mmCIF file of C-alpha atoms in Angstrom:
data_model
loop_
_atom_site.group_PDB
_atom_site.id
_atom_site.type_symbol
_atom_site.label_atom_id
_atom_site.label_comp_id
_atom_site.label_asym_id
_atom_site.label_seq_id
_atom_site.Cartn_x
_atom_site.Cartn_y
_atom_site.Cartn_z
ATOM 1 C CA MET U 285 0.009 0.020 -0.011
ATOM 2 C CA ALA U 286 1.395 3.474 -0.888
ATOM 3 C CA ARG U 287 -0.017 6.899 0.400
ATOM 4 C CA ILE U 288 1.034 9.796 -1.817
ATOM 5 C CA VAL U 289 -0.314 13.368 -1.114
ATOM 6 C CA GLY U 290 -3.670 12.236 0.291
ATOM 7 C CA TYR U 291 -4.245 9.452 -2.183
ATOM 8 C CA CYS U 292 -4.424 5.773 -1.330
ATOM 9 C CA ILE U 293 -3.701 2.867 -3.757
ATOM 10 C CA ASP U 294 -4.566 -0.707 -2.898
ATOM 11 C CA ASP U 295 -3.081 -3.516 -4.846
ATOM 12 C CA VAL U 296 -2.692 -7.261 -4.111
ATOM 13 C CA ILE U 297 0.307 -8.850 -5.832
ATOM 14 C CA HIS U 298 0.187 -12.713 -6.460
ATOM 15 C CA ASP U 299 3.217 -14.661 -7.082
ATOM 16 C CA ARG U 300 3.635 -18.373 -7.542
ATOM 17 C CA ILE U 301 6.490 -20.019 -5.627
ATOM 18 C CA MET U 302 7.290 -23.225 -7.603
ATOM 19 C CA ASN U 303 10.272 -24.523 -5.549
ATOM 20 C CA PRO U 304 9.998 -24.475 -1.796
ATOM 21 C CA GLY U 305 13.013 -23.340 0.127
ATOM 22 C CA ARG U 306 14.527 -19.883 0.858
ATOM 23 C CA VAL U 307 12.651 -17.363 -1.199
ATOM 24 C CA VAL U 308 13.481 -13.697 -1.382
ATOM 25 C CA PRO U 309 10.871 -11.771 -3.431
ATOM 26 C CA LYS U 310 11.741 -8.182 -4.446
ATOM 27 C CA SER U 311 9.173 -5.432 -4.561
ATOM 28 C CA SER U 312 9.884 -2.011 -5.938
ATOM 29 C CA LEU U 313 7.842 1.165 -6.239
ATOM 30 C CA SER U 314 8.633 4.343 -8.263
ATOM 31 C CA PHE U 315 6.661 7.568 -8.085
ATOM 32 C CA GLN U 316 6.944 11.295 -9.018
ATOM 33 C CA LEU U 317 6.738 14.052 -6.455
ATOM 34 C CA ASP U 318 8.909 17.065 -6.840
ATOM 35 C CA VAL U 319 11.621 14.689 -8.069
ATOM 36 C CA PRO U 320 11.442 11.040 -9.233
ATOM 37 C CA MET U 321 11.648 8.690 -6.237
ATOM 38 C CA PHE U 322 12.226 4.932 -5.985
ATOM 39 C CA LEU U 323 11.665 2.457 -3.153
ATOM 40 C CA ARG U 324 12.641 -1.286 -2.910
ATOM 41 C CA LYS U 325 11.827 -3.785 -0.282
ATOM 42 C CA LEU U 326 13.053 -7.352 0.260
ATOM 43 C CA ARG U 327 11.261 -10.065 2.248
ATOM 44 C CA VAL U 328 12.530 -13.500 3.145
ATOM 45 C CA TYR U 329 10.129 -16.508 3.181
ATOM 46 C CA PHE U 330 10.691 -20.138 3.968
ATOM 47 C CA PRO U 331 7.751 -22.212 2.443
ATOM 48 C CA SER U 332 7.242 -25.607 4.138
ATOM 49 C CA GLN U 333 8.400 -28.678 2.305
ATOM 50 C CA PRO U 334 6.200 -31.797 2.928
ATOM 51 C CA LEU U 335 8.505 -34.225 0.961
ATOM 52 C CA ASP U 336 11.736 -35.853 1.999
ATOM 53 C CA VAL U 337 13.671 -37.100 -1.005
ATOM 54 C CA LYS U 338 16.673 -39.400 -0.978
ATOM 55 C CA THR U 339 18.659 -40.609 -4.002
ATOM 56 C CA LYS U 340 21.122 -43.468 -4.444
ATOM 57 C CA PHE U 341 23.218 -44.549 -7.478
ATOM 58 C CA TYR U 342 24.064 -48.224 -8.079
ATOM 59 C CA ASN U 343 26.913 -49.056 -10.402
ATOM 60 C CA SER U 344 26.951 -52.132 -12.744
ATOM 61 C CA ASP U 345 29.753 -53.997 -14.419
ATOM 62 C CA LYS U 346 28.603 -52.462 -17.761
ATOM 63 C CA ASP U 347 28.677 -48.735 -18.816
ATOM 64 C CA ASP U 348 25.375 -47.951 -17.092
ATOM 65 C CA LEU U 349 23.826 -46.950 -13.759
ATOM 66 C CA PHE U 350 20.727 -47.465 -11.729
ATOM 67 C CA LEU U 351 19.189 -44.614 -9.790
ATOM 68 C CA GLU U 352 16.766 -45.110 -6.858
ATOM 69 C CA VAL U 353 14.638 -42.130 -5.800
ATOM 70 C CA LYS U 354 12.797 -42.478 -2.481
ATOM 71 C CA ILE U 355 10.018 -39.941 -1.819
ATOM 72 C CA GLU U 356 8.432 -39.799 1.706
ATOM 73 C CA ASN U 357 5.584 -37.587 2.897
ATOM 74 C CA ILE U 358 6.820 -36.103 6.146
ATOM 75 C CA SER U 359 3.770 -33.785 6.680
ATOM 76 C CA SER U 360 0.638 -34.546 8.581
ATOM 77 C CA SER U 361 -1.632 -34.250 5.516
ATOM 78 C CA THR U 362 -2.033 -35.968 2.124
ATOM 79 C CA VAL U 363 0.287 -34.912 -0.732
ATOM 80 C CA PHE U 364 -0.650 -35.613 -4.377
ATOM 81 C CA ILE U 365 2.365 -36.534 -6.614
ATOM 82 C CA ARG U 366 1.653 -35.205 -10.110
ATOM 83 C CA GLU U 367 4.909 -36.096 -11.854
ATOM 84 C CA VAL U 368 8.395 -37.266 -11.225
ATOM 85 C CA SER U 369 10.952 -36.610 -13.939
ATOM 86 C CA LEU U 370 14.832 -36.513 -14.392
ATOM 87 C CA GLU U 371 16.933 -33.893 -16.111
ATOM 88 C CA LEU U 372 20.135 -35.703 -16.973
ATOM 89 C CA PRO U 373 23.464 -34.660 -18.601
ATOM 90 C CA GLU U 374 23.696 -34.934 -22.402
ATOM 91 C CA MET U 375 25.807 -38.111 -22.209
ATOM 92 C CA TYR U 376 22.975 -40.218 -20.589
ATOM 93 C CA THR U 377 19.635 -41.645 -21.488
ATOM 94 C CA GLU U 378 17.081 -42.882 -19.089
ATOM 95 C CA GLU U 379 14.561 -45.751 -18.860
ATOM 96 C CA ALA U 380 11.979 -45.635 -16.031
ATOM 97 C CA LEU U 381 11.489 -48.957 -14.343
ATOM 98 C CA ASN U 382 8.253 -48.130 -12.588
ATOM 99 C CA THR U 383 5.727 -50.092 -14.716
ATOM 100 C CA LEU U 384 4.678 -53.708 -15.147
ATOM 101 C CA ASN U 385 3.331 -55.290 -18.227
ATOM 102 C CA MET U 386 -0.041 -56.652 -17.403
ATOM 103 C CA ASP U 387 -1.987 -58.349 -20.269
ATOM 104 C CA GLY U 388 0.017 -56.464 -22.870
ATOM 105 C CA GLU U 389 -0.460 -53.100 -21.171
ATOM 106 C CA ASP U 390 2.001 -51.153 -19.070
ATOM 107 C CA GLU U 391 0.609 -50.422 -15.532
ATOM 108 C CA CYS U 392 2.215 -48.324 -12.846
ATOM 109 C CA THR U 393 3.798 -50.310 -10.044
ATOM 110 C CA PHE U 394 2.061 -47.917 -7.576
ATOM 111 C CA GLY U 395 -1.371 -48.618 -9.103
ATOM 112 C CA THR U 396 -3.776 -45.782 -9.854
ATOM 113 C CA ARG U 397 -3.082 -43.884 -6.620
ATOM 114 C CA THR U 398 -1.428 -40.495 -7.137
ATOM 115 C CA PHE U 399 -1.222 -39.486 -3.444
ATOM 116 C CA LEU U 400 0.835 -40.231 -0.413
ATOM 117 C CA GLN U 401 -0.583 -40.315 3.067
ATOM 118 C CA ALA U 402 1.286 -38.917 6.022
ATOM 119 C CA ALA U 403 4.526 -40.865 6.680
ATOM 120 C CA GLU U 404 3.983 -42.917 3.509
ATOM 121 C CA GLY U 405 6.885 -43.487 1.016
ATOM 122 C CA ARG U 406 7.527 -44.559 -2.574
ATOM 123 C CA HIS U 407 10.519 -45.739 -4.462
ATOM 124 C CA TYR U 408 11.182 -44.947 -8.074
ATOM 125 C CA LEU U 409 13.824 -46.752 -10.068
ATOM 126 C CA TYR U 410 15.559 -45.646 -13.284
ATOM 127 C CA HIS U 411 18.047 -47.295 -15.600
ATOM 128 C CA LEU U 412 20.735 -44.773 -16.978
ATOM 129 C CA ARG U 413 22.755 -45.652 -20.096
ATOM 130 C CA VAL U 414 25.786 -43.838 -21.502
ATOM 131 C CA LYS U 415 25.450 -42.880 -25.139
ATOM 132 C CA GLU U 416 27.888 -44.633 -27.330
ATOM 133 C CA GLU U 417 29.774 -41.435 -28.369
ATOM 134 C CA TYR U 418 30.405 -40.649 -24.683
ATOM 135 C CA LEU U 419 31.635 -44.113 -23.544
ATOM 136 C CA GLU U 420 35.289 -43.110 -23.481
ATOM 137 C CA LYS U 421 34.598 -40.052 -21.484
ATOM 138 C CA ALA U 422 32.358 -41.881 -18.977
ATOM 139 C CA ARG U 423 35.086 -44.486 -18.256
ATOM 140 C CA THR U 424 37.544 -41.759 -17.149
ATOM 141 C CA LEU U 425 35.165 -39.988 -14.733
ATOM 142 C CA SER U 426 36.268 -40.078 -11.009
ATOM 143 C CA GLY U 427 35.273 -38.238 -7.915
ATOM 144 C CA PRO U 428 32.152 -36.253 -7.382
ATOM 145 C CA THR U 429 30.151 -35.991 -10.578
ATOM 146 C CA GLU U 430 27.104 -33.855 -11.297
ATOM 147 C CA MET U 431 24.222 -35.942 -12.629
ATOM 148 C CA GLY U 432 21.492 -33.377 -13.280
ATOM 149 C CA LYS U 433 18.449 -33.180 -11.017
ATOM 150 C CA VAL U 434 15.110 -34.855 -10.026
ATOM 151 C CA GLU U 435 12.015 -32.737 -10.446
ATOM 152 C CA ILE U 436 8.862 -33.581 -8.542
ATOM 153 C CA LEU U 437 5.509 -31.809 -9.117
ATOM 154 C CA TRP U 438 3.287 -32.077 -6.099
ATOM 155 C CA LYS U 439 0.274 -30.280 -4.495
ATOM 156 C CA LYS U 440 -1.590 -30.493 -1.261
ATOM 157 C CA GLU U 441 -5.078 -30.723 -2.545
ATOM 158 C CA LEU U 442 -6.772 -31.545 -5.859
ATOM 159 C CA GLY U 443 -7.381 -28.426 -7.898
ATOM 160 C CA GLY U 444 -4.718 -26.581 -6.138
ATOM 161 C CA ILE U 445 -1.469 -25.062 -7.584
ATOM 162 C CA ALA U 446 1.216 -27.557 -8.321
ATOM 163 C CA MET U 447 4.565 -26.955 -6.586
ATOM 164 C CA LEU U 448 7.930 -27.987 -7.898
ATOM 165 C CA HIS U 449 10.512 -29.691 -5.722
ATOM 166 C CA THR U 450 13.962 -29.966 -7.261
ATOM 167 C CA VAL U 451 16.723 -32.274 -5.956
ATOM 168 C CA PRO U 452 20.227 -32.078 -7.431
ATOM 169 C CA LEU U 453 21.866 -35.368 -8.313
ATOM 170 C CA GLN U 454 25.435 -36.183 -7.629
ATOM 171 C CA ARG U 455 27.401 -39.472 -7.359
ATOM 172 C CA GLU U 456 30.804 -40.545 -6.472
ATOM 173 C CA ALA U 457 32.326 -41.872 -9.793
ATOM 174 C CA SER U 458 34.824 -44.527 -8.914
ATOM 175 C CA SER U 459 37.584 -44.574 -11.432
ATOM 176 C CA CYS U 460 38.135 -47.999 -12.989
ATOM 177 C CA GLY U 461 41.856 -47.496 -13.096
ATOM 178 C CA GLU U 462 43.884 -48.068 -16.300
ATOM 179 C CA LEU U 463 42.593 -51.555 -16.915
ATOM 180 C CA GLN U 464 39.173 -52.660 -15.766
ATOM 181 C CA LEU U 465 38.256 -56.312 -15.405
ATOM 182 C CA SER U 466 34.775 -57.646 -15.096
ATOM 183 C CA LEU U 467 33.127 -61.024 -15.334
ATOM 184 C CA GLU U 468 30.639 -61.859 -18.007
ATOM 185 C CA THR U 469 29.802 -65.496 -17.156
ATOM 186 C CA ILE U 470 30.597 -67.678 -14.170
ATOM 187 C CA PRO U 471 28.630 -70.612 -12.590
ATOM 188 C CA ASP U 472 27.093 -70.064 -9.212
ATOM 189 C CA THR U 473 27.947 -73.574 -7.972
ATOM 190 C CA VAL U 474 30.807 -75.821 -8.944
ATOM 191 C CA ALA U 475 31.964 -79.344 -8.044
ATOM 192 C CA ARG U 476 35.193 -79.863 -6.199
ATOM 193 C CA GLU U 477 38.124 -80.903 -8.351
ATOM 194 C CA GLU U 478 36.075 -80.575 -11.578
ATOM 195 C CA PRO U 479 37.047 -77.969 -14.188
ATOM 196 C CA PHE U 480 34.781 -75.087 -14.982
ATOM 197 C CA GLN U 481 35.032 -72.012 -17.094
ATOM 198 C CA ILE U 482 34.651 -68.266 -16.528
ATOM 199 C CA THR U 483 34.599 -65.534 -19.144
ATOM 200 C CA CYS U 484 36.336 -62.180 -18.370
ATOM 201 C CA LYS U 485 36.193 -58.881 -20.015
ATOM 202 C CA ILE U 486 39.002 -56.208 -19.840
ATOM 203 C CA THR U 487 38.566 -52.620 -20.798
ATOM 204 C CA ASN U 488 41.338 -50.068 -21.599
ATOM 205 C CA CYS U 489 40.485 -46.988 -19.584
ATOM 206 C CA THR U 490 43.502 -44.999 -20.722
ATOM 207 C CA GLU U 491 44.191 -42.942 -23.855
ATOM 208 C CA LYS U 492 46.980 -45.123 -24.996
ATOM 209 C CA LYS U 493 47.143 -48.469 -26.851
ATOM 210 C CA MET U 494 48.221 -51.479 -24.688
ATOM 211 C CA LYS U 495 49.908 -54.759 -25.623
ATOM 212 C CA LEU U 496 48.757 -57.309 -23.021
ATOM 213 C CA LEU U 497 49.994 -60.538 -21.578
ATOM 214 C CA LEU U 498 47.901 -62.720 -19.415
ATOM 215 C CA LYS U 499 49.264 -64.808 -16.517
ATOM 216 C CA MET U 500 47.529 -66.999 -13.906
ATOM 217 C CA SER U 501 48.863 -67.913 -10.531
ATOM 218 C CA ASP U 502 47.632 -70.767 -8.299
ATOM 219 C CA THR U 503 46.376 -70.305 -4.817
ATOM 220 C CA THR U 504 45.839 -72.808 -1.969
ATOM 221 C CA SER U 505 42.219 -73.413 -3.133
ATOM 222 C CA ILE U 506 42.342 -72.582 -6.893
ATOM 223 C CA ARG U 507 44.168 -74.285 -9.690
ATOM 224 C CA TRP U 508 44.300 -72.843 -13.257
ATOM 225 C CA CYS U 509 44.080 -75.334 -16.067
ATOM 226 C CA GLY U 510 45.867 -75.037 -19.475
ATOM 227 C CA CYS U 511 48.737 -72.691 -20.370
ATOM 228 C CA SER U 512 49.627 -70.252 -17.565
ATOM 229 C CA ARG U 513 50.641 -67.475 -20.091
ATOM 230 C CA ARG U 514 48.704 -66.109 -22.948
ATOM 231 C CA ASN U 515 49.227 -63.090 -25.312
ATOM 232 C CA LEU U 516 45.942 -61.100 -25.373
ATOM 233 C CA GLY U 517 47.243 -58.865 -28.173
ATOM 234 C CA ASN U 518 46.729 -55.092 -28.542
ATOM 235 C CA LEU U 519 43.881 -53.196 -26.867
ATOM 236 C CA LEU U 520 42.894 -49.790 -28.195
ATOM 237 C CA PRO U 521 41.902 -46.890 -25.865
ATOM 238 C CA GLY U 522 38.253 -47.324 -24.653
ATOM 239 C CA SER U 523 37.874 -50.660 -26.235
ATOM 240 C CA SER U 524 37.337 -54.122 -24.619
ATOM 241 C CA LEU U 525 38.152 -57.835 -25.266
ATOM 242 C CA SER U 526 36.868 -60.995 -23.675
ATOM 243 C CA PHE U 527 38.711 -64.250 -22.937
ATOM 244 C CA THR U 528 37.692 -67.512 -21.297
ATOM 245 C CA LEU U 529 39.678 -69.330 -18.502
ATOM 246 C CA THR U 530 39.376 -72.797 -17.127
ATOM 247 C CA LEU U 531 40.044 -73.573 -13.460
ATOM 248 C CA LEU U 532 39.106 -75.933 -10.634
ATOM 249 C CA CYS U 533 38.592 -75.592 -6.919
ATOM 250 C CA LEU U 534 40.253 -77.906 -4.422
ATOM 251 C CA LYS U 535 38.353 -76.953 -1.227
ATOM 252 C CA LEU U 536 34.676 -76.906 -0.314
ATOM 253 C CA GLY U 537 32.660 -73.820 0.700
ATOM 254 C CA LEU U 538 32.749 -70.209 -0.641
ATOM 255 C CA ARG U 539 35.909 -69.653 -2.500
ATOM 256 C CA LYS U 540 37.326 -66.449 -4.016
ATOM 257 C CA ILE U 541 38.680 -66.414 -7.644
ATOM 258 C CA SER U 542 42.122 -64.938 -7.330
ATOM 259 C CA GLY U 543 45.447 -65.128 -9.153
ATOM 260 C CA ILE U 544 44.710 -63.328 -12.475
ATOM 261 C CA ARG U 545 47.715 -61.159 -13.589
ATOM 262 C CA ILE U 546 47.842 -58.980 -16.775
ATOM 263 C CA ILE U 547 50.980 -57.285 -17.982
ATOM 264 C CA ASN U 548 51.138 -54.297 -20.254
ATOM 265 C CA THR U 549 54.373 -55.250 -22.077
ATOM 266 C CA THR U 550 54.631 -51.753 -23.688
ATOM 267 C CA THR U 551 55.084 -50.007 -20.324
ATOM 268 C CA LYS U 552 55.922 -53.055 -18.172
ATOM 269 C CA THR U 553 52.978 -52.242 -15.959
ATOM 270 C CA LYS U 554 51.416 -55.245 -14.030
ATOM 271 C CA TYR U 555 47.777 -55.462 -12.911
ATOM 272 C CA ARG U 556 46.732 -57.900 -10.102
ATOM 273 C CA TYR U 557 43.079 -59.119 -9.810
ATOM 274 C CA ASP U 558 42.416 -60.989 -6.546
ATOM 275 C CA GLY U 559 39.014 -61.776 -5.102
ATOM 276 C CA VAL U 560 37.170 -60.819 -8.327
ATOM 277 C CA THR U 561 34.213 -63.014 -7.331
ATOM 278 C CA THR U 562 33.180 -65.899 -5.143
ATOM 279 C CA VAL U 563 31.867 -69.428 -6.110
ATOM 280 C CA CYS U 564 30.191 -72.100 -4.027
ATOM 281 C CA VAL U 565 32.183 -75.355 -4.181
ATOM 282 C CA VAL U 566 30.237 -78.486 -3.287
ATOM 283 C CA PRO U 567 31.055 -82.353 -3.385
ATOM 284 C CA SER U 568 30.742 -83.963 -6.719
ATOM 285 C CA MET U 569 27.825 -86.188 -5.741
ATOM 286 C CA VAL U 570 25.845 -83.189 -4.420
ATOM 287 C CA LYS U 571 26.445 -81.325 -7.727
ATOM 288 C CA MET U 572 25.268 -84.392 -9.742
ATOM 289 C CA GLN U 573 22.062 -84.886 -7.605
ATOM 290 C CA SER U 574 21.194 -81.071 -7.948
#
């Protein structure tokens, strides 16, 4: 309200606060008396936030990620969830895993309900894939990495104004080192003293070509079968190759697969891979009966 030389002007200004949090609206007024005059006021507001949002990234052996978004209603009243969406960096694509195929039609895993009661929670799951042209860049990421944001449109009552809640996404990208090893195939259960095979994949995470030599070392419970040295050839930057190994276990129980050694003969660098996975070793008769 402004009073100028006996005049009164009443005006109600409406503003829509989309993202709860610390809000500092600015209001200004200019008027003419003997000279032009200007007035500015600042007000600080803290709109309440009824949603508690937690996010978690899960890495896989491949060049992709899984994102879990947990939304909980921490208020004492019902909150209607209108939409949950992701805004990701250019190098990623997303696939929402929040539907089930029922009789040929996709149905939401939460049913037809669009609201959360007080203290009620909901989990959203997304599959993030790296675009092919960004694979080399993604493999060299390490440390805290910005991953975009989650946007949640919600409202307190039907017919009300929808509010926007934004949660920034960040993950700790673990560097795979210079040479990453992962397992493509391995049996869950093996028989004692009977050979079985595993398939490994190695990826060159550097910007230089490697010339690789594979060596296997026996342990107290693991014996490698066949030649203990093998040339794997050249591996270009950002590329991968797979190879199959044969081994047998001498002891029962859960046994770790260890003893894989890879040497970059160009730089004489040695890479050790111990405890890459675990297998369950059972007697031969138990294996046959199962």
